[in-house]
Short mmCIF file of N, CA and C in Angstrom, two decimals:
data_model
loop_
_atom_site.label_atom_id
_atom_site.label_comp_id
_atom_site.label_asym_id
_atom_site.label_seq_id
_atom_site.Cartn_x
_atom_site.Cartn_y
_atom_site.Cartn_z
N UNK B 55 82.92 -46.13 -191.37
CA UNK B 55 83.68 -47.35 -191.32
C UNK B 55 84.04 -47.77 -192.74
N UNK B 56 85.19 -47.78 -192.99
CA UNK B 56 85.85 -48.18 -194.67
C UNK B 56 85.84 -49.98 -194.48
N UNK B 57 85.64 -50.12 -196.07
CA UNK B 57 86.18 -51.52 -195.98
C UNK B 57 86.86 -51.98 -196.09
N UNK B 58 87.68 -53.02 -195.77
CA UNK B 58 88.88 -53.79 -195.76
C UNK B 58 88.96 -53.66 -197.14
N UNK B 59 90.59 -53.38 -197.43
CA UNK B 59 91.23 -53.93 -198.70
C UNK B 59 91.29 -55.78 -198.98
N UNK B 60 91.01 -56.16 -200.37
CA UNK B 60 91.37 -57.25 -200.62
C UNK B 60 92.11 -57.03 -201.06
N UNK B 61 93.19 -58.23 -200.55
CA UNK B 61 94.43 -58.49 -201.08
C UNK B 61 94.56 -60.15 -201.76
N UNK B 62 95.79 -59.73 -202.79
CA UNK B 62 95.84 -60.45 -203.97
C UNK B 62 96.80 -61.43 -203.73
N UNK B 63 96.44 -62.72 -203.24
CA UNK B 63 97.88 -63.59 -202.38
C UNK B 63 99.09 -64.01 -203.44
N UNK B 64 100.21 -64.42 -203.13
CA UNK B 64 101.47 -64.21 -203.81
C UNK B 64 100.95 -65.41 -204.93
N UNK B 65 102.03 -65.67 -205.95
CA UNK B 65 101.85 -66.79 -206.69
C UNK B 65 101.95 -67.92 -206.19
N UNK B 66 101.35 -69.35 -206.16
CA UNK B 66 101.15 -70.78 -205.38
C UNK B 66 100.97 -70.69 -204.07
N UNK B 67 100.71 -69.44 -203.08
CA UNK B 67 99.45 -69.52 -202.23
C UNK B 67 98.01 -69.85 -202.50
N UNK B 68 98.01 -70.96 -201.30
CA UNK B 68 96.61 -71.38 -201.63
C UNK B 68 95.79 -70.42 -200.50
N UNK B 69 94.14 -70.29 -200.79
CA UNK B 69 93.37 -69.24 -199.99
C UNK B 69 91.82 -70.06 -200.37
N UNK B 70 91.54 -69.72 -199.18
CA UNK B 70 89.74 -70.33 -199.37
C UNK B 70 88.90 -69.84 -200.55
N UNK B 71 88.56 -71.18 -201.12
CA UNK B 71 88.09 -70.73 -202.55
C UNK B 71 88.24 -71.16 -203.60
N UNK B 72 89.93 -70.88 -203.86
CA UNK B 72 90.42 -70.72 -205.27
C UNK B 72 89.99 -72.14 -205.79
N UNK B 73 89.86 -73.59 -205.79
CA UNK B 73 90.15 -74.85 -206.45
C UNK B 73 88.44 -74.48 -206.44
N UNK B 74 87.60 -74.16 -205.82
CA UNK B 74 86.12 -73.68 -206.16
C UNK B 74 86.04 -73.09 -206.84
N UNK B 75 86.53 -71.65 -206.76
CA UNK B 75 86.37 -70.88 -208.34
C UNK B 75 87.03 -71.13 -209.46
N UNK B 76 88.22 -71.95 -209.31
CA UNK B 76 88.33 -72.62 -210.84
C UNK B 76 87.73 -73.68 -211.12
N UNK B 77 86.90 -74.45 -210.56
CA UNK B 77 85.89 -75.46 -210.98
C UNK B 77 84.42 -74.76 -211.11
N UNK B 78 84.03 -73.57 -210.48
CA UNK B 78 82.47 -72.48 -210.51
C UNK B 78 83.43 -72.05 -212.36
N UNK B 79 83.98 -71.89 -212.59
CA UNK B 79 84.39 -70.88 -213.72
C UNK B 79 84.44 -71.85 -215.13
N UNK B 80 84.87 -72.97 -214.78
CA UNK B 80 84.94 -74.47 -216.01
C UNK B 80 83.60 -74.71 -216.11
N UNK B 81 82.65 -74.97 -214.41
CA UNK B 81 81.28 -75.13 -214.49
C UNK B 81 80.44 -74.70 -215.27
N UNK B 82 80.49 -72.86 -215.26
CA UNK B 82 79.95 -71.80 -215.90
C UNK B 82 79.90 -72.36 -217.21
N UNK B 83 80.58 -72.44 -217.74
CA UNK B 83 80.70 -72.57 -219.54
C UNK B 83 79.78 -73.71 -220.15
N UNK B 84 80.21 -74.87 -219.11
CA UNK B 84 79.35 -76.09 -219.19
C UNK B 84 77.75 -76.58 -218.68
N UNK B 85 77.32 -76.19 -217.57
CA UNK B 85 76.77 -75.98 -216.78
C UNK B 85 76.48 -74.40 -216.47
N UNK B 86 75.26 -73.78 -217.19
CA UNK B 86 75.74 -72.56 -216.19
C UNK B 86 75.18 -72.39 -214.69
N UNK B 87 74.25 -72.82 -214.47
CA UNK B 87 73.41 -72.24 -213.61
C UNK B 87 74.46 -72.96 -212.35
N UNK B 88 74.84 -74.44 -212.15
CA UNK B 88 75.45 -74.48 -211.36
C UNK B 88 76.89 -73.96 -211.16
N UNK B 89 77.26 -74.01 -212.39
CA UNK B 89 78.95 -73.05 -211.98
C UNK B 89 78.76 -71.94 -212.02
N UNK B 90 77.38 -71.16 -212.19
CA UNK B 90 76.52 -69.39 -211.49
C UNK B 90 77.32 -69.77 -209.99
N UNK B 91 75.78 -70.94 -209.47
CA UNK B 91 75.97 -71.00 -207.74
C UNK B 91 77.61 -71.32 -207.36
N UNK B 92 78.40 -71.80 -207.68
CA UNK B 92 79.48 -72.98 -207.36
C UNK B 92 80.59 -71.43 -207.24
N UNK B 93 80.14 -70.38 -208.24
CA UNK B 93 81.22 -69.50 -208.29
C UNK B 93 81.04 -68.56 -207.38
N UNK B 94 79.81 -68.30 -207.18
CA UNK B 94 79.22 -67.62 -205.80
C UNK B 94 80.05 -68.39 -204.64
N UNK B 95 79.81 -69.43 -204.50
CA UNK B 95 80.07 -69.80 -203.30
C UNK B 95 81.61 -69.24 -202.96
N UNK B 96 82.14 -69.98 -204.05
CA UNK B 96 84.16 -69.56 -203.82
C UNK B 96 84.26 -68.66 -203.69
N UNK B 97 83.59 -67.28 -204.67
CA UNK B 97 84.13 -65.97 -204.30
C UNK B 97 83.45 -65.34 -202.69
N UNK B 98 82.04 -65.74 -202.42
CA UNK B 98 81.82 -65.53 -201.13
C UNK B 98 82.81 -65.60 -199.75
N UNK B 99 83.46 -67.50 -200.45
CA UNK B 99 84.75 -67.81 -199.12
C UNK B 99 85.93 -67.10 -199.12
N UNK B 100 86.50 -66.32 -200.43
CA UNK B 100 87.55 -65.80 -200.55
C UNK B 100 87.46 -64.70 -199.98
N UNK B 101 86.27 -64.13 -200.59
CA UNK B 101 86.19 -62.65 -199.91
C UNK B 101 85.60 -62.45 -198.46
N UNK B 102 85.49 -63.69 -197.60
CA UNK B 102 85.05 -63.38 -195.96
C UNK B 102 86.44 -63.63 -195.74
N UNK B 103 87.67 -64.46 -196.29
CA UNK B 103 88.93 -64.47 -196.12
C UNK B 103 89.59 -63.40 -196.68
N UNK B 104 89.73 -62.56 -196.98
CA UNK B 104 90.43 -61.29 -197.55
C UNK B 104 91.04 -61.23 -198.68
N UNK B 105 90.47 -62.01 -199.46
CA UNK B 105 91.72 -62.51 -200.80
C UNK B 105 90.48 -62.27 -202.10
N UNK B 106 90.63 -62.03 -203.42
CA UNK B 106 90.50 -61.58 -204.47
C UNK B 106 89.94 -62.99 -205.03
N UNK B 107 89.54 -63.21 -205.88
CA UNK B 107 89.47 -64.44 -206.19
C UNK B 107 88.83 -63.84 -207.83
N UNK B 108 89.58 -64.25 -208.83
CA UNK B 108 89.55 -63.97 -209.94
C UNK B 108 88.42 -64.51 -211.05
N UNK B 109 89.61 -65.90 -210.87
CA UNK B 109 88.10 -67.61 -211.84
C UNK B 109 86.99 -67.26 -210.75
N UNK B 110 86.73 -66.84 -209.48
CA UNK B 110 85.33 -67.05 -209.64
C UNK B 110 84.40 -66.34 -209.73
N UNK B 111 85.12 -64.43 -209.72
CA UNK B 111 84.37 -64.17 -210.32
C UNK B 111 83.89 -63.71 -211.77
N UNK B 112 85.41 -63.96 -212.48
CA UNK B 112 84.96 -64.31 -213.97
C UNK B 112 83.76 -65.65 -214.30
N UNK B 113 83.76 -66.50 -213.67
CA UNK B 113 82.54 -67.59 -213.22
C UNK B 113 81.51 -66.93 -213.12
N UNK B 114 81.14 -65.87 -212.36
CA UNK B 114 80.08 -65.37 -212.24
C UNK B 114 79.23 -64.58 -213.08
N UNK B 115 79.91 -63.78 -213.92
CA UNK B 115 80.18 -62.96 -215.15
C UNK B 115 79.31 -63.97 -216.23
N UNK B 116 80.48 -65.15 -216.34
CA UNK B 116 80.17 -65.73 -217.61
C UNK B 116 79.01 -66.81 -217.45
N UNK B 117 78.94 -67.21 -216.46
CA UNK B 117 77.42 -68.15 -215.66
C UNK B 117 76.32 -67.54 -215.86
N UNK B 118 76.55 -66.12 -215.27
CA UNK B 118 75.27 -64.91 -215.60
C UNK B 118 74.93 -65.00 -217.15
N UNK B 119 76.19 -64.72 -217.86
CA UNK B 119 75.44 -64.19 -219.35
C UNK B 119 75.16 -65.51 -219.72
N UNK B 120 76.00 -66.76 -219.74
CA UNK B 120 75.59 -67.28 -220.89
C UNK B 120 73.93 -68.17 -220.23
N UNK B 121 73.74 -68.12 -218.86
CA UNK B 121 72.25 -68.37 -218.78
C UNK B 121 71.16 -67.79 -218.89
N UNK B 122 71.83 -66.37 -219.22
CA UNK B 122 70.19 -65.46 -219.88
C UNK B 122 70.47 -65.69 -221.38
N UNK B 123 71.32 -66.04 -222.00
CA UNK B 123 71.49 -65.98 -223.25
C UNK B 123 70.57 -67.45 -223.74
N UNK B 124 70.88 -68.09 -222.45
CA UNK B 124 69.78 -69.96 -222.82
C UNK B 124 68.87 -69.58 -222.64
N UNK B 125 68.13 -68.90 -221.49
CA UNK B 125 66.33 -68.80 -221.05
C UNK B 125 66.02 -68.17 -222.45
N UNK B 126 67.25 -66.90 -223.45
CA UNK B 126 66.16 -66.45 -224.27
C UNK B 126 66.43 -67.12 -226.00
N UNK B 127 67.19 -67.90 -225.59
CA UNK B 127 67.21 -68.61 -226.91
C UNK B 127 66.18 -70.15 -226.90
N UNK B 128 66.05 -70.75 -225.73
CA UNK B 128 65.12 -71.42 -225.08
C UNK B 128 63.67 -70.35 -225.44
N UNK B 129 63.25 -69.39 -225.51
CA UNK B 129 61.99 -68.91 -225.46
C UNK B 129 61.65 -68.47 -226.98
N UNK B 130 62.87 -68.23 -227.84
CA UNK B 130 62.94 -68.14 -229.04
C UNK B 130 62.47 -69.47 -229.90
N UNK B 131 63.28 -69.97 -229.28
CA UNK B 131 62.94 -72.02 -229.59
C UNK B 131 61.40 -72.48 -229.96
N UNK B 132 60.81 -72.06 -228.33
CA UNK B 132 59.87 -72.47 -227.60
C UNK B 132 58.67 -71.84 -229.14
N UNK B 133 58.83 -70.49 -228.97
CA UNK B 133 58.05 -69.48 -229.80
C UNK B 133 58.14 -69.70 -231.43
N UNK B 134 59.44 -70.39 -231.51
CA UNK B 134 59.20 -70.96 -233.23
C UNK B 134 58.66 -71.87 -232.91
N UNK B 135 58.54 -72.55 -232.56
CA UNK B 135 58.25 -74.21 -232.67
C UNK B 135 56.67 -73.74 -232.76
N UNK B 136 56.18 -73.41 -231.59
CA UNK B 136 54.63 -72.84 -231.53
C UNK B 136 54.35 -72.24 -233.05
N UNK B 137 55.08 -71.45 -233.43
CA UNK B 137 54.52 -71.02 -234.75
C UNK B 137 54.37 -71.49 -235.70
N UNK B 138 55.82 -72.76 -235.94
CA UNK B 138 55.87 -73.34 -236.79
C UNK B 138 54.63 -74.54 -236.89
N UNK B 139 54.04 -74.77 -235.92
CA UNK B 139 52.73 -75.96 -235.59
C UNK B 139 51.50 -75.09 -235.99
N UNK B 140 51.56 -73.86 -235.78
CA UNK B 140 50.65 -73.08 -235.87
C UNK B 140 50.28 -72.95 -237.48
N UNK B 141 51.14 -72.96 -238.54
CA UNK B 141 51.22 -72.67 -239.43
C UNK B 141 51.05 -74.11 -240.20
N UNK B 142 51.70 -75.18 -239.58
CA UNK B 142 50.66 -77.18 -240.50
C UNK B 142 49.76 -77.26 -240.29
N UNK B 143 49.12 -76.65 -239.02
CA UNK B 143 47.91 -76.98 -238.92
C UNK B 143 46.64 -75.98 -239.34
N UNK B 144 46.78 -74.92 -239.36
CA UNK B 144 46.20 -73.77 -239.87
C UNK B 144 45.40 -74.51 -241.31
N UNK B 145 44.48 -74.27 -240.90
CA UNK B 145 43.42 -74.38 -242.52
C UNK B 145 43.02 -73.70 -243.75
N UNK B 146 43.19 -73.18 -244.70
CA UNK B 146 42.25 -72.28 -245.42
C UNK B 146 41.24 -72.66 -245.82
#
């Protein structure tokens, strides 16, 4: 059993989704974790509707990276700070 082709709707057709994945994709940048979920969602509705949906999943892409890029700059943070306390208070 093959899968359905998605198809790419004409220019100013609207299709389930799209005003979601361009708000999951603005989200992303600002917000990631919720314009992560928000872009999931749109591209989920587009693609049970047969249509392509671009912003959301460039949304998804850029939600993904730039929230592993926070957990590890967040743990970098976390790990200076610890060191840096580690090192005023340290005695000789």
């Amino acid at each position: 059993m093959s899968k359905p082709e998605l198809t790419t709707p004409a220019a100013g057709v609207d299709y389930p989704g799209k005003t979601l994945g361009i708000v999951g994709l603005i989200l992303a940048i600002v917000a990631n974790l919720i314009g992560l979920i928000v872009s999931a969602i749109a591209y989920s509705q587009s693609k049970k509707a047969g249509y392509k949906n671009t912003p959301a999943f460039v949304g998804i892409i850029v939600g993904a990276i730039l929230l592993v890029l926070g957990i590890i700059f967040t743990i970098i943070g976390v790990a200076a700070g610890i060191a840096a306390v580690d090192m005023t208070t340290t005695t000789y």
